[in-house]
PDB file of C-alpha atoms in Angstrom:
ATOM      1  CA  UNK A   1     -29.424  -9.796  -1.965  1.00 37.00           C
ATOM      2  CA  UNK A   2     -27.049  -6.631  -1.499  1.00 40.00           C
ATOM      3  CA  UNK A   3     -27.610  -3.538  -3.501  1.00 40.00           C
ATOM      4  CA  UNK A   4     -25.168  -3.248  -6.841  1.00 39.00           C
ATOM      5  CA  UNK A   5     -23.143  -0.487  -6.938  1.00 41.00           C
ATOM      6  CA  UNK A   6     -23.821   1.506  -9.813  1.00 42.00           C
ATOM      7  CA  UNK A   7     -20.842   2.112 -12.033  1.00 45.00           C
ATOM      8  CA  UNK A   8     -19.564   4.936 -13.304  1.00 43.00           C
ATOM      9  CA  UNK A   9     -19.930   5.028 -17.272  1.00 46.00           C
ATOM     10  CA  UNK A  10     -18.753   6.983 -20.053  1.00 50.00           C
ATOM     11  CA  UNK A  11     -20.780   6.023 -23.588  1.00 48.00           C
ATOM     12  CA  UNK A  12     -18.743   5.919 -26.340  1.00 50.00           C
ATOM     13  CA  UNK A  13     -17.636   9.108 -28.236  1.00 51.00           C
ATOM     14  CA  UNK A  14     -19.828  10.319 -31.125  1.00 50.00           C
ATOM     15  CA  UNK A  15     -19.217  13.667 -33.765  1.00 49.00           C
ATOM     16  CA  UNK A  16     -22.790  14.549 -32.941  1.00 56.00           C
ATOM     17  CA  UNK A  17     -24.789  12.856 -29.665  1.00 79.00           C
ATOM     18  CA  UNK A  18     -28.471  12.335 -30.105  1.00 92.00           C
ATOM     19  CA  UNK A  19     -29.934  14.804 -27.677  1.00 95.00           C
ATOM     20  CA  UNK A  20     -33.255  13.064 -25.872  1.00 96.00           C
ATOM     21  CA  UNK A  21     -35.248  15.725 -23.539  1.00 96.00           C
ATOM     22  CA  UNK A  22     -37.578  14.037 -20.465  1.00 96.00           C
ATOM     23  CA  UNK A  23     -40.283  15.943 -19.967  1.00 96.00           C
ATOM     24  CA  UNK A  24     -40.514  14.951 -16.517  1.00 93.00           C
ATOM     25  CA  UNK A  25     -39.131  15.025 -12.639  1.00 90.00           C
ATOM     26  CA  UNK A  26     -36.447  12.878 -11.889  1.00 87.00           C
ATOM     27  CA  UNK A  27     -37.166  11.680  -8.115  1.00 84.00           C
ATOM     28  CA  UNK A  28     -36.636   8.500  -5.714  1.00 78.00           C
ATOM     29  CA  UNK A  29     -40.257   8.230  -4.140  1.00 80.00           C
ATOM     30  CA  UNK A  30     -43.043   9.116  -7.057  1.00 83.00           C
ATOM     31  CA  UNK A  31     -43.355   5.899 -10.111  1.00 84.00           C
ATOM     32  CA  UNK A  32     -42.971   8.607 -12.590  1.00 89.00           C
ATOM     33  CA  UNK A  33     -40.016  10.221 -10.637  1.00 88.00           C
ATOM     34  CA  UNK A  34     -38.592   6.556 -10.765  1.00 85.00           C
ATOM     35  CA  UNK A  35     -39.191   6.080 -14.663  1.00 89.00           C
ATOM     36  CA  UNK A  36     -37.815   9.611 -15.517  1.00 90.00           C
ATOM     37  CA  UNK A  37     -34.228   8.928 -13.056  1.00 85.00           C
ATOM     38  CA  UNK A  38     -33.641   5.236 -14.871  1.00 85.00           C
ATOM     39  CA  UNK A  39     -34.636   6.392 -18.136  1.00 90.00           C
ATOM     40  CA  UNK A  40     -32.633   9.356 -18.253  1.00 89.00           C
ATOM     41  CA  UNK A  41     -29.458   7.512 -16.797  1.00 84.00           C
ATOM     42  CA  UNK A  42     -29.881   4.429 -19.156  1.00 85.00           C
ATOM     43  CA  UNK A  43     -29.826   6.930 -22.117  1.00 89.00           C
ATOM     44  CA  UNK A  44     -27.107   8.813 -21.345  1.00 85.00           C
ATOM     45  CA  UNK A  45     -25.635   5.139 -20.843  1.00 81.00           C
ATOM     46  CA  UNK A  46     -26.398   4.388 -24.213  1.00 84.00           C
ATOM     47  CA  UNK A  47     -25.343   7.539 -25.723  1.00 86.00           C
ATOM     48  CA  UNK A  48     -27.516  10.240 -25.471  1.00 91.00           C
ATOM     49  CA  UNK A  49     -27.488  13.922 -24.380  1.00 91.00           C
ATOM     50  CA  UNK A  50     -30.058  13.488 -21.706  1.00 92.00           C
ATOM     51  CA  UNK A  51     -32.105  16.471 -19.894  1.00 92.00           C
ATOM     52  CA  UNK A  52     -35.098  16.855 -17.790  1.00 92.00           C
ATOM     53  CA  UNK A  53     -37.129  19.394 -16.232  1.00 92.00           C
ATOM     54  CA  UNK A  54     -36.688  18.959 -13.140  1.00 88.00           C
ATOM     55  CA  UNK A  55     -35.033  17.046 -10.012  1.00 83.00           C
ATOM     56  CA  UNK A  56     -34.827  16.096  -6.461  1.00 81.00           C
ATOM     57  CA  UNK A  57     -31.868  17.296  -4.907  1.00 75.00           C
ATOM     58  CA  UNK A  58     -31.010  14.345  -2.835  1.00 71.00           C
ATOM     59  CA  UNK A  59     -30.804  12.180  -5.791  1.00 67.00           C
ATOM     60  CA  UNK A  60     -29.567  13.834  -8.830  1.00 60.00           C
ATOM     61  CA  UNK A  61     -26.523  14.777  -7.395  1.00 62.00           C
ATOM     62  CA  UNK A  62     -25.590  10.902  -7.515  1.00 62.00           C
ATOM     63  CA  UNK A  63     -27.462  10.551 -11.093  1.00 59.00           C
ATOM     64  CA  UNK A  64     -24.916  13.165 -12.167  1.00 59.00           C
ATOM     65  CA  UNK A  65     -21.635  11.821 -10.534  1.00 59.00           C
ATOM     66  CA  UNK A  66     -22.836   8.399 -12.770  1.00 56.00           C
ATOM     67  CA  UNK A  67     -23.260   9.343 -16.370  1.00 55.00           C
ATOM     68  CA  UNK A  68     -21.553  13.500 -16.109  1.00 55.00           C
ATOM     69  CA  UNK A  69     -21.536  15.034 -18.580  1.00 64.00           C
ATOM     70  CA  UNK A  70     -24.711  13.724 -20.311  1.00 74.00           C
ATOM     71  CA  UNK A  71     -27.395  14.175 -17.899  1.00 80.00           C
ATOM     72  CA  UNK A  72     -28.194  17.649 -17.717  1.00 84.00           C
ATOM     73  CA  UNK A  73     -31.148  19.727 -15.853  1.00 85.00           C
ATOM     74  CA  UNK A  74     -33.438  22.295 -18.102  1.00 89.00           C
ATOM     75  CA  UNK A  75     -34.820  22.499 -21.371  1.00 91.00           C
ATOM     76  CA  UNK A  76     -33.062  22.661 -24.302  1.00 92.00           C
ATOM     77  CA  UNK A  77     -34.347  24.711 -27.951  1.00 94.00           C
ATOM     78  CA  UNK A  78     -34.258  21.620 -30.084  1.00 96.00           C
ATOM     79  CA  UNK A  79     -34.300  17.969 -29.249  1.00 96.00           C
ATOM     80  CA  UNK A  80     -33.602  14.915 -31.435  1.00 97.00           C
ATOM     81  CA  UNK A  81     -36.593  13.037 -29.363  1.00 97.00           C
ATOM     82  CA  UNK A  82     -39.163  14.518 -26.761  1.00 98.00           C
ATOM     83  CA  UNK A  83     -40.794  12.129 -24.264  1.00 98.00           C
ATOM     84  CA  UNK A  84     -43.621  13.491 -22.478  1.00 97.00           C
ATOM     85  CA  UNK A  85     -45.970  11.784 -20.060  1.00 96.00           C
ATOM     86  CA  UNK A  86     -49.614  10.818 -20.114  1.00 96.00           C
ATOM     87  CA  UNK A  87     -51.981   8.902 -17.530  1.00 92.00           C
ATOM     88  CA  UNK A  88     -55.493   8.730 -16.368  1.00 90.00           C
ATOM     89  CA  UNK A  89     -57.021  11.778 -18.746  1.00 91.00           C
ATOM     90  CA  UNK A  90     -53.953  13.652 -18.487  1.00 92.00           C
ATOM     91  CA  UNK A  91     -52.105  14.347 -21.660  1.00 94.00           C
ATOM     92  CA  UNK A  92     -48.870  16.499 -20.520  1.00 93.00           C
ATOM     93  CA  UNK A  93     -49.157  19.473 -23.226  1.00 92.00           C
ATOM     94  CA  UNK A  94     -45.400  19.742 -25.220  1.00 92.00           C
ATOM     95  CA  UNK A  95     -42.771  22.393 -23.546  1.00 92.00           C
ATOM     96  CA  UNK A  96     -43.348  25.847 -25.025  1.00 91.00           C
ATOM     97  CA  UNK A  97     -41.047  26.567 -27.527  1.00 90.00           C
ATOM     98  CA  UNK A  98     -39.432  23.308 -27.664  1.00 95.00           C
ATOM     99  CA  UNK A  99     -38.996  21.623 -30.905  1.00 96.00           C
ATOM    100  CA  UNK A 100     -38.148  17.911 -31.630  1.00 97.00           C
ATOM    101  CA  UNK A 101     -37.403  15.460 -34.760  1.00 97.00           C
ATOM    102  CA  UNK A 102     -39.899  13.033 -32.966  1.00 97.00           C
ATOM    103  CA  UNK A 103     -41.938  13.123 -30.339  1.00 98.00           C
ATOM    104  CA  UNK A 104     -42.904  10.314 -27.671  1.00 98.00           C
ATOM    105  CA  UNK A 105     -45.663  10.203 -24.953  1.00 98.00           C
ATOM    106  CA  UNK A 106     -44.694   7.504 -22.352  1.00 97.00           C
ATOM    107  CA  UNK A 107     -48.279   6.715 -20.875  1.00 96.00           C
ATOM    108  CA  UNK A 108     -49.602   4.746 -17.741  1.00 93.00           C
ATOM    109  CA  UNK A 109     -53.026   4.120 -18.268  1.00 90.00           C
ATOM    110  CA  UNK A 110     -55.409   2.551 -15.309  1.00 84.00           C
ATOM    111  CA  UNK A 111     -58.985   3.668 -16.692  1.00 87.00           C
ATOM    112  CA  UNK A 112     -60.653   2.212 -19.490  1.00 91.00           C
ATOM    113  CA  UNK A 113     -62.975   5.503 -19.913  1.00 92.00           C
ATOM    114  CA  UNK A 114     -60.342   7.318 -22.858  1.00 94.00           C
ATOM    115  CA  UNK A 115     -61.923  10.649 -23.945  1.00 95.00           C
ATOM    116  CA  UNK A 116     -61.722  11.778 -27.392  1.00 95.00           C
ATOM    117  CA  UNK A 117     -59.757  14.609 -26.631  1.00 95.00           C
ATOM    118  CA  UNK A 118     -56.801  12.004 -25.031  1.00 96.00           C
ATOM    119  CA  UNK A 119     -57.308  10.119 -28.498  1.00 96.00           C
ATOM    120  CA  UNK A 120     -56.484  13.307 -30.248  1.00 96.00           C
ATOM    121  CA  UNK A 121     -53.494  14.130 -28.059  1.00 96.00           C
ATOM    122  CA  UNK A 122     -52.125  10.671 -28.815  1.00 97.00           C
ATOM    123  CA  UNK A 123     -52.542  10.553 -32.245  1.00 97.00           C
ATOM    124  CA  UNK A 124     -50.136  13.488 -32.738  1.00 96.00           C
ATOM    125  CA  UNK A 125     -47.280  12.157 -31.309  1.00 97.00           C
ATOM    126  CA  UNK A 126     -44.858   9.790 -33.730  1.00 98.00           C
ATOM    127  CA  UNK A 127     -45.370   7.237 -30.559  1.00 98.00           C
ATOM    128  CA  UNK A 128     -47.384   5.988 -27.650  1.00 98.00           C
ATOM    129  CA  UNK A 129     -45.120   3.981 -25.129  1.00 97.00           C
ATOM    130  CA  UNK A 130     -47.481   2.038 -23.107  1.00 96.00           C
ATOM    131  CA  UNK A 131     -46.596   0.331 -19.812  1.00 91.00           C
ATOM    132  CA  UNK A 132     -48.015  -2.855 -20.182  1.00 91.00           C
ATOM    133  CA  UNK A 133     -49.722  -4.811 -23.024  1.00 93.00           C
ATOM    134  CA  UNK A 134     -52.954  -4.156 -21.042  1.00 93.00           C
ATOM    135  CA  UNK A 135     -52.546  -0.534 -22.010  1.00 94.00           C
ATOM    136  CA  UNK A 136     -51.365  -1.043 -25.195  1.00 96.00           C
ATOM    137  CA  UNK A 137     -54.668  -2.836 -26.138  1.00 97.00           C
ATOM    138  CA  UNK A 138     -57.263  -0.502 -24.698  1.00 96.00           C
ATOM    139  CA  UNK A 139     -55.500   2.412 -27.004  1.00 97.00           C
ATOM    140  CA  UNK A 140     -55.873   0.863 -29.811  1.00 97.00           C
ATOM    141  CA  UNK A 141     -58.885  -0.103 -29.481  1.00 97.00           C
ATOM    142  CA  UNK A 142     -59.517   3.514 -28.464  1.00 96.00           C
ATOM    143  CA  UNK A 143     -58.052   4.572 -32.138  1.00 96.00           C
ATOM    144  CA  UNK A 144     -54.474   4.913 -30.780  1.00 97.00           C
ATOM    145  CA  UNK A 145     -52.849   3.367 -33.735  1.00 97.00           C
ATOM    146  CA  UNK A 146     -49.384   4.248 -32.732  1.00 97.00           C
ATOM    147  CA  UNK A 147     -49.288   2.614 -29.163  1.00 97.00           C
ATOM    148  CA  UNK A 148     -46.730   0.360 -28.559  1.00 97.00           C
ATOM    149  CA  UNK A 149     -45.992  -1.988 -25.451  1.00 95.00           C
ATOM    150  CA  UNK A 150     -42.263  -0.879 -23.830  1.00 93.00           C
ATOM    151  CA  UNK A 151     -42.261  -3.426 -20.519  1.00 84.00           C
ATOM    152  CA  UNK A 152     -40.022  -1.444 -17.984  1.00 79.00           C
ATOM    153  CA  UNK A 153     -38.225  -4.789 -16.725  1.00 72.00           C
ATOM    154  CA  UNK A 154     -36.090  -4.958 -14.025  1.00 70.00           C
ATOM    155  CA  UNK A 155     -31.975  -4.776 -12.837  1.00 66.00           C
ATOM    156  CA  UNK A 156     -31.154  -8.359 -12.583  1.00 69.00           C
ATOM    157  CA  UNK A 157     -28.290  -7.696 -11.247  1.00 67.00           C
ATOM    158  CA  UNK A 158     -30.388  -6.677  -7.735  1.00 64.00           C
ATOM    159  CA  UNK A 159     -33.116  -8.649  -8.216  1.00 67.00           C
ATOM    160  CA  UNK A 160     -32.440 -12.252  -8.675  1.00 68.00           C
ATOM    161  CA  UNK A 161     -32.820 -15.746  -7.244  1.00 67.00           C
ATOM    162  CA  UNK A 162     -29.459 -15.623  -5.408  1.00 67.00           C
ATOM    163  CA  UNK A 163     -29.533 -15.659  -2.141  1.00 61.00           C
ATOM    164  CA  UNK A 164     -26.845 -15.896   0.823  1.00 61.00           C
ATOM    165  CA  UNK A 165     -27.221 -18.749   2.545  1.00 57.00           C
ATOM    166  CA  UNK A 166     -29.618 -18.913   5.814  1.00 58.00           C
ATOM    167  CA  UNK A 167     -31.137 -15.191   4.539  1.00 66.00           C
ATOM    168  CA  UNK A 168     -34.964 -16.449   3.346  1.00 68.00           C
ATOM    169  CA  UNK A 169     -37.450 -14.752   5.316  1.00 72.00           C
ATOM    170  CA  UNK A 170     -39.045 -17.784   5.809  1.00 80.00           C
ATOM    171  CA  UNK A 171     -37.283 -21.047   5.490  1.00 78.00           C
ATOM    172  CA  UNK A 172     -38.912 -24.315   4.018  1.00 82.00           C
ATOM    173  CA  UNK A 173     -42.451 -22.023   3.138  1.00 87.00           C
ATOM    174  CA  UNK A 174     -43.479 -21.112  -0.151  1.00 89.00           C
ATOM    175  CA  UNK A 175     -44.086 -17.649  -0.237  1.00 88.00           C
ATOM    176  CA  UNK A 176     -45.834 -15.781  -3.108  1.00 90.00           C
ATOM    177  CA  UNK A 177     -44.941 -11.910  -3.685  1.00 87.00           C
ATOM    178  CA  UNK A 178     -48.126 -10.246  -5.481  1.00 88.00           C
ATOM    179  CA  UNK A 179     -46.253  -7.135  -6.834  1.00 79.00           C
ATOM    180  CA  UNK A 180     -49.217  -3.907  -6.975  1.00 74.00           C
ATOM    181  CA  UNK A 181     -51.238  -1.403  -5.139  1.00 70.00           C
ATOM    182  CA  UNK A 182     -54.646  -2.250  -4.325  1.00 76.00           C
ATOM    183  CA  UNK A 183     -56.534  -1.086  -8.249  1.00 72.00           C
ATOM    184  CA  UNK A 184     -58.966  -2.529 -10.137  1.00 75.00           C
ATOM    185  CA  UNK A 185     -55.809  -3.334 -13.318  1.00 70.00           C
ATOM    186  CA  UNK A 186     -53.669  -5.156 -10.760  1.00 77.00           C
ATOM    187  CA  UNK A 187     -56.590  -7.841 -10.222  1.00 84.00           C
ATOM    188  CA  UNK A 188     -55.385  -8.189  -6.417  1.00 88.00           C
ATOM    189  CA  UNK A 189     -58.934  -9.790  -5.465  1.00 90.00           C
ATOM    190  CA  UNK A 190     -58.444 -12.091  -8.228  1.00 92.00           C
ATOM    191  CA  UNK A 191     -54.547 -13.189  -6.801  1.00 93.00           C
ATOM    192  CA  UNK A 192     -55.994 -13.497  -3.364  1.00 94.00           C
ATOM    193  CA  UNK A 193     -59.013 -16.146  -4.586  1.00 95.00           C
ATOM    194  CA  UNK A 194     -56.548 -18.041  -6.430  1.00 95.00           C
ATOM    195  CA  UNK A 195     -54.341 -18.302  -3.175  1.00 96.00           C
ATOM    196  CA  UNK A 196     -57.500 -18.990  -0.819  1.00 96.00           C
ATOM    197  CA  UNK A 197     -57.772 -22.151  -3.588  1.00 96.00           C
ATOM    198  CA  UNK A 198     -53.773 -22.742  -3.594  1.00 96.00           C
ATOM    199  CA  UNK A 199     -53.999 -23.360   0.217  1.00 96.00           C
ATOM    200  CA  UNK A 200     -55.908 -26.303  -0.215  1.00 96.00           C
ATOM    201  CA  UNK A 201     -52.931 -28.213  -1.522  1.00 95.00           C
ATOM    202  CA  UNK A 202     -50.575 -26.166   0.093  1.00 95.00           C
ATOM    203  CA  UNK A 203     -51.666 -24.880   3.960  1.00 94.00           C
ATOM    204  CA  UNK A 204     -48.262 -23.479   4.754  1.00 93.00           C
ATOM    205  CA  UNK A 205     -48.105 -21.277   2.032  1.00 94.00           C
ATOM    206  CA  UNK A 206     -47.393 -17.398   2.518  1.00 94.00           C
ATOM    207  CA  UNK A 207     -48.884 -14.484   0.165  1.00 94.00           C
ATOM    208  CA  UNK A 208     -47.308 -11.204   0.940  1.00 88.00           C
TER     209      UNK A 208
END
């Protein structure tokens, strides 16, 4: 299908806008770079005084034209809600003298080895927004009481079932898309021995 134009979009006016800082990059080519661009321009969507730290030059110009005035670049004295970022035994440390009514870590977790000292990290913030229920689990388990599963989703509006006519790839096959990089949480050995089985009913069938 053909890429959606974003629209330009104004949220509605408020006496006092919610400011929301991102402590994060907001770029077309990393995941988190990815998750920092959509988040920030959904917020500011919704009504929020969005800022980040930082940003690629070749795409926040757009991000700006979309949602001006609400996105903004730098970091602010006081926030309504900080988001800061966690992974693999990495817990991004607060912005220096930055202060905030809450305070989120948005984490990605692909080890199951969580150190005490990530524990403690978590534990401090109001709220742990996990990727995936997968992640969710392993922090609490962990002692991460406060996790919570936020699915990312997707823009249904690009990615859907319609299709032009005559424009499938490959025409009268079924194909199966296994969405992941090669990593021991996206079980691609386990996809590809189901589809080695699959072909047994179905020889003409495509995994990409």
């Amino acid at each position: 299908p053909r890429p959606v134009a974003l629209e330009h979009h104004q949220p509605p006016p408020r006496t006092r806008m919610k400011r929301l800082h991102i402590a994060s990059e907001a770029n077309g080519y990393t995941g988190w770079g990815l998750w920092c661009t959509w988040v920030a321009w959904f917020a500011a969507r919704a009504g929020w005084a969005v800022s980040i730290d930082a940003a690629d030059p070749g795409l926040w110009p757009i991000a700006l034209k979309l949602a001006d005035p609400w996105l903004t670049v730098g970091q602010p004295a006081h926030v309504d809600l900080l988001i800061t970022t966690a992974g693999n035994h990495h817990v991004a440390p607060r912005p220096n003298g930055m202060t905030a009514t809450r305070h989120a870590i948005a984490t990605f977790v692909e080890d199951t080895l969580i150190r005490p000292r990530e524990v403690d990290a978590y534990t401090k913030a109001d709220v742990v927004l996990c990727g995936s229920q997968w992640n969710t689990d392993l922090l609490r388990k962990n002692g991460v009481a406060n996790a919570v599963t936020t699915v990312q989703g997707v823009d249904s509006r690009v990615w859907n079932r319609v299709y032009p006519t005559g424009q499938y790839a490959f025409p009268g096959r079924h194909v199966i898309f296994s969405a992941g990089k090669l990593e021991y949480r996206k079980a691609q050995d386990a996809v590809v021995a189901a589809f080695r089985e699959h072909l047994k009913t179905d020889p003409d069938a495509i995994l990409v």
